[in-house]
Short mmCIF file of C-alpha atoms and ligand atoms in Angstrom, two decimals:
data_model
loop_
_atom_site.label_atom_id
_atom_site.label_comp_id
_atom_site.label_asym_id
_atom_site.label_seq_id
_atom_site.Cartn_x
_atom_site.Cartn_y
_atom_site.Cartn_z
CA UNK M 1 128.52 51.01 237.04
CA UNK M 2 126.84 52.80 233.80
CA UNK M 3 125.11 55.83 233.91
CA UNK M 4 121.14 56.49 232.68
CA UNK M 5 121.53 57.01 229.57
CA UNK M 6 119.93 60.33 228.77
CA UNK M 7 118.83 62.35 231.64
CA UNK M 8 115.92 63.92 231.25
CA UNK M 9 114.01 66.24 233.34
CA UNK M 10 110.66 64.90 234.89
CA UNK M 11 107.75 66.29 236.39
CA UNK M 12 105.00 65.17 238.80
CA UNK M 13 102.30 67.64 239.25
CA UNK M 14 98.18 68.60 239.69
CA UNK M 15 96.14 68.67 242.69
CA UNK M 16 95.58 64.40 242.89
CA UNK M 17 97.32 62.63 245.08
CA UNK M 18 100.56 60.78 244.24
CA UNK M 19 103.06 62.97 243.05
CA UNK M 20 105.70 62.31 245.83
CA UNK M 21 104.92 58.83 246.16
CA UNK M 22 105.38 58.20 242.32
CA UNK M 23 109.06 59.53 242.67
CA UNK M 24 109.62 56.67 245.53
CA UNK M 25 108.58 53.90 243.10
CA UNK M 26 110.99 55.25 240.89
CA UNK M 27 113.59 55.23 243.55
CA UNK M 28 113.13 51.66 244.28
CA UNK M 29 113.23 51.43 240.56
CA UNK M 30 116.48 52.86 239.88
CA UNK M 31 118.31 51.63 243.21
CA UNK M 32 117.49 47.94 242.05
CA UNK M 33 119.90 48.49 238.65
CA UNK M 34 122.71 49.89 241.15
CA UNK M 35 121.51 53.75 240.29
CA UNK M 36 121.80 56.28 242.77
CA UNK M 37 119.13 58.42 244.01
CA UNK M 38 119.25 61.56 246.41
CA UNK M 39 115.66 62.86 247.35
CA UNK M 40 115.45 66.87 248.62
CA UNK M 41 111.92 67.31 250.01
CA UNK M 42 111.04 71.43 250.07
CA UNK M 43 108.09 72.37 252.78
CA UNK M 44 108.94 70.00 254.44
CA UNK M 45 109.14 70.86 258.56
CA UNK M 46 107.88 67.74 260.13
CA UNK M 47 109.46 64.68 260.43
CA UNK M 48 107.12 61.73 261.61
CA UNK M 49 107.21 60.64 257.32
CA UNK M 50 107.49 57.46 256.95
CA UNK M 51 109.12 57.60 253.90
CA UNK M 52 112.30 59.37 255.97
CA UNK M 53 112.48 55.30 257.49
CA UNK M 54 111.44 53.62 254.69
CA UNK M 55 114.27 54.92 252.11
CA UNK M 56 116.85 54.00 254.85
CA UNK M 57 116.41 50.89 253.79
CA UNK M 58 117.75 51.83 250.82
CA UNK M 59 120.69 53.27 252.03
CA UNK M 60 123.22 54.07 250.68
CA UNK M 61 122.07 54.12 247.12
CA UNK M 62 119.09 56.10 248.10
CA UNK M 63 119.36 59.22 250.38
CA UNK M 64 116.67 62.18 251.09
CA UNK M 65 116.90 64.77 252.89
CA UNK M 66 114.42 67.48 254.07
CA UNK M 67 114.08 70.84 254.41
CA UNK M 68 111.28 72.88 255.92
CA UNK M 69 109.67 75.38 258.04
CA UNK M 70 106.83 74.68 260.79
CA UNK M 71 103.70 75.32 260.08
CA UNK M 72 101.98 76.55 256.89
CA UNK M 73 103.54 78.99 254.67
CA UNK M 74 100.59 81.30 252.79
CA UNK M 75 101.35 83.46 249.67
CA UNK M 76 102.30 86.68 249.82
CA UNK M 77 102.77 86.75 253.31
CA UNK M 78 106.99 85.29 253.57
CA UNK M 79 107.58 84.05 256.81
CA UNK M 80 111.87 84.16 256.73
CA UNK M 81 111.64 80.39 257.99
CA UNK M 82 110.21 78.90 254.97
CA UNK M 83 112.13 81.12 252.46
CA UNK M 84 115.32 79.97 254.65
CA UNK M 85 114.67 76.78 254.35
CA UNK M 86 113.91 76.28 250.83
CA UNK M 87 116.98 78.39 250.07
CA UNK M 88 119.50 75.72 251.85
CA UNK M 89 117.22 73.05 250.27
CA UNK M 90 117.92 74.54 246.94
CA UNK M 91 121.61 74.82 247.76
CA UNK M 92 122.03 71.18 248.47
CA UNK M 93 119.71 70.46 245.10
CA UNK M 94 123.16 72.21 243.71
CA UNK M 95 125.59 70.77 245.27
CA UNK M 96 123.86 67.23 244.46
CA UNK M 97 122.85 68.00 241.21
CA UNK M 98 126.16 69.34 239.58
CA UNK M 99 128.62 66.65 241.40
CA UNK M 100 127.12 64.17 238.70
CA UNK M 101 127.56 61.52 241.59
CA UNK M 102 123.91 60.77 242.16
CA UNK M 103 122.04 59.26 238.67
CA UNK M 104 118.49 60.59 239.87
CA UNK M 105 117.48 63.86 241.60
CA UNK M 106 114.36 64.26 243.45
CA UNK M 107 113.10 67.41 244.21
CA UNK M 108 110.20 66.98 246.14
CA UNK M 109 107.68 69.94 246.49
CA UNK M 110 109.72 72.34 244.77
CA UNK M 111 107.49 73.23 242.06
CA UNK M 112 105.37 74.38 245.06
CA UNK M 113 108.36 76.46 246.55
CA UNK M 114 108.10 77.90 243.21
CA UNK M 115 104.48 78.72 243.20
CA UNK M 116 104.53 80.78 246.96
CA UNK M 117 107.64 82.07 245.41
CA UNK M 118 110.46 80.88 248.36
CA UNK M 119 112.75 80.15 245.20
CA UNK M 120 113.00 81.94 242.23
CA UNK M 121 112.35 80.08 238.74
CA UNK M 122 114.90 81.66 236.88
CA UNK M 123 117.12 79.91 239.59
CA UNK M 124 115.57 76.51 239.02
CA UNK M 125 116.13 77.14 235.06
CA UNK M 126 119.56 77.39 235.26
CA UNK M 127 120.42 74.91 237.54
CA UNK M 128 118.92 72.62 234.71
CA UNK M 129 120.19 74.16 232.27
CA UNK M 130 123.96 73.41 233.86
CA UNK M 131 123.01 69.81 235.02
CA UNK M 132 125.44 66.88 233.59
CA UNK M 133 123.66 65.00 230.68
CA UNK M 134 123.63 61.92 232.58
CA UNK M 135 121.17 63.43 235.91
CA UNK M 136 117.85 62.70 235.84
CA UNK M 137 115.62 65.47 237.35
CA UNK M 138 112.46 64.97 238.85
CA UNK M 139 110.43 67.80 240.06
CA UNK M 140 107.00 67.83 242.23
CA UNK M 141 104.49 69.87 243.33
CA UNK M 142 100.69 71.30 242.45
CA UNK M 143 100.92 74.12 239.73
CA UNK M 144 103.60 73.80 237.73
CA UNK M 145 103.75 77.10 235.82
CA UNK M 146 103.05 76.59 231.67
CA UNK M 147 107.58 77.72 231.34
CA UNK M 148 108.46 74.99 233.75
CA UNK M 149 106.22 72.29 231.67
CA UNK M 150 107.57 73.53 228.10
CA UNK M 151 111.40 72.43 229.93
CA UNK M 152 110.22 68.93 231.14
CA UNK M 153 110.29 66.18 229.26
CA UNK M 154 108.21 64.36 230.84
CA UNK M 155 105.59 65.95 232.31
CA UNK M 156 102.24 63.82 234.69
CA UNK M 157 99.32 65.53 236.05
CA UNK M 158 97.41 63.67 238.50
CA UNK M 159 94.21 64.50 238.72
CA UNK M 160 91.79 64.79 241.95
CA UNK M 161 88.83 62.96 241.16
CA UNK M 162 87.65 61.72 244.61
CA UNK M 163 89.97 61.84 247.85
CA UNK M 164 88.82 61.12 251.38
CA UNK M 165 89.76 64.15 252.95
CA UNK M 166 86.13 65.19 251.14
CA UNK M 167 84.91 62.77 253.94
CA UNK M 168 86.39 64.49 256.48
CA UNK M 169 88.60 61.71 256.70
CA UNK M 170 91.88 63.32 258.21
CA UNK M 171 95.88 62.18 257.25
CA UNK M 172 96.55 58.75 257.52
CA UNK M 173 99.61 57.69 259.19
CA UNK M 174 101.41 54.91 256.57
CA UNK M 175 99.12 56.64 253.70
CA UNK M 176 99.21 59.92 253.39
CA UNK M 177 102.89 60.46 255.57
P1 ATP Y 1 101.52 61.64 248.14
O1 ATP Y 1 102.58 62.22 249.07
O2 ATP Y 1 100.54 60.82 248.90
O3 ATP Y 1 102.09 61.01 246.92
P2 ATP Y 1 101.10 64.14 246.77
O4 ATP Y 1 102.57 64.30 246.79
O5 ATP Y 1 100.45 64.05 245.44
O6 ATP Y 1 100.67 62.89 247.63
P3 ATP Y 1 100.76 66.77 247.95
O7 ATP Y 1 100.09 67.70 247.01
O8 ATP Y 1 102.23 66.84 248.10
O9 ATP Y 1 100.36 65.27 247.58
O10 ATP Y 1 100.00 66.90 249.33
C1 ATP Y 1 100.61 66.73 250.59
C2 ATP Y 1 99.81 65.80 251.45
O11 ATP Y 1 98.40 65.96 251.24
C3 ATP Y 1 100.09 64.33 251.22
O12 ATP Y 1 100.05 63.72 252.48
C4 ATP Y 1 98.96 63.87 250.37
O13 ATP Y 1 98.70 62.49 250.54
C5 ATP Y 1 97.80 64.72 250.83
N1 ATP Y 1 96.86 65.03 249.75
C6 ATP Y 1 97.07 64.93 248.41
N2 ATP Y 1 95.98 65.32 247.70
C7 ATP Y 1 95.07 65.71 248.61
C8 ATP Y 1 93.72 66.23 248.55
N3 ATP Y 1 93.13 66.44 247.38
N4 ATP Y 1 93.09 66.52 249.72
C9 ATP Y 1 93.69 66.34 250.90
N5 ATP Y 1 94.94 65.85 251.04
C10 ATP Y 1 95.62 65.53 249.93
MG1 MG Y 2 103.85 65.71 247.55
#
């Protein structure tokens, strides 16, 4: 099995929705040439997903994993939960990142781990900065600071224009977990 040939580092950001379901079509993407893809969701606590189902079926090319706190986590006030949690997150993005076994990364949310500070940047820079040439990394998560986007190479901000939580319409279960 080949490797992708460059690996680049991606990133999926802005306050429309899709981000973390535009890393899944990539998964099925990749997995369907043989490439393997490990997916670390961050702030992540609850798991009724159905994505956590729906990529076993793409098992064992495709794994994710999950790491998260209950409830919600509000800046500047560090409940040790979430901070816990996105720490062991970010030590399996490590451990999955530098063993050059998987072809695609997915962090999932970390960019907003990053933002209510859980996870240091410089931490996230230098994991990249060690990460084998072949690894694609793919990062998500509303407001990706201006030094993250100068490292991407590929960089998408979706845009909300309409979304029907503006309705009052409330999660849907298959749509919006
Ligand atoms: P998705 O997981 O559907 O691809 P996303 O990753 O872009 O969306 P997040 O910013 O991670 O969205 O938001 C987390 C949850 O909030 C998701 O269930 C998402 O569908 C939903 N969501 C996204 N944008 C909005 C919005 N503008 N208002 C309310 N809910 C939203
Ligand atoms: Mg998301």
């Amino acid at each position: 099995m080949s490797n992708i040939s460059q690996g680049l580092v991606q990133i999926y950001t802005g306050n429309g929705k899709g981000k973390t379901t535009a890393t899944f079509g990539l998964a099925i993407r990749a997995v369907g040439h043989g490439f393997r893809v490990y997916i670390i969701q961050f702030m992540k606590g609850r798991d009724d997903c159905g994505e956590l189902e729906g990529l076993k079926r793409l098992q064992p090319e495709c794994r994710l994993e999950h790491f998260g706190g209950q409830g919600w986590v509000h800046k500047g006030e560090h409940q040790e939960e979430h901070i816990h949690a996105a720490h062991k997150g970010f030590l399996r993005a490590q451990e999955i990142i530098l063993s050059g076994e998987w072809d695609i990364v997915i962090l999932d949310e970390v960019v907003n781990a990053l933002w209510f500070e859980l996870i240091p940047e410089s931490d996230v820079f230098e994991l990249l900065s060690k990460k084998p040439s072949h690894v694609e990394v793919v990062l998500t998560g509303r407001n990706a600071s201006q030094a993250l986007i100068e490292r991407a190479d590929l960089v998408t901000e979706m845009v909300l224009k309409k979304h029907p939580f503006e309705q009052g319409i409330k999660a849907r279960l298959g749509i919006e977990y």
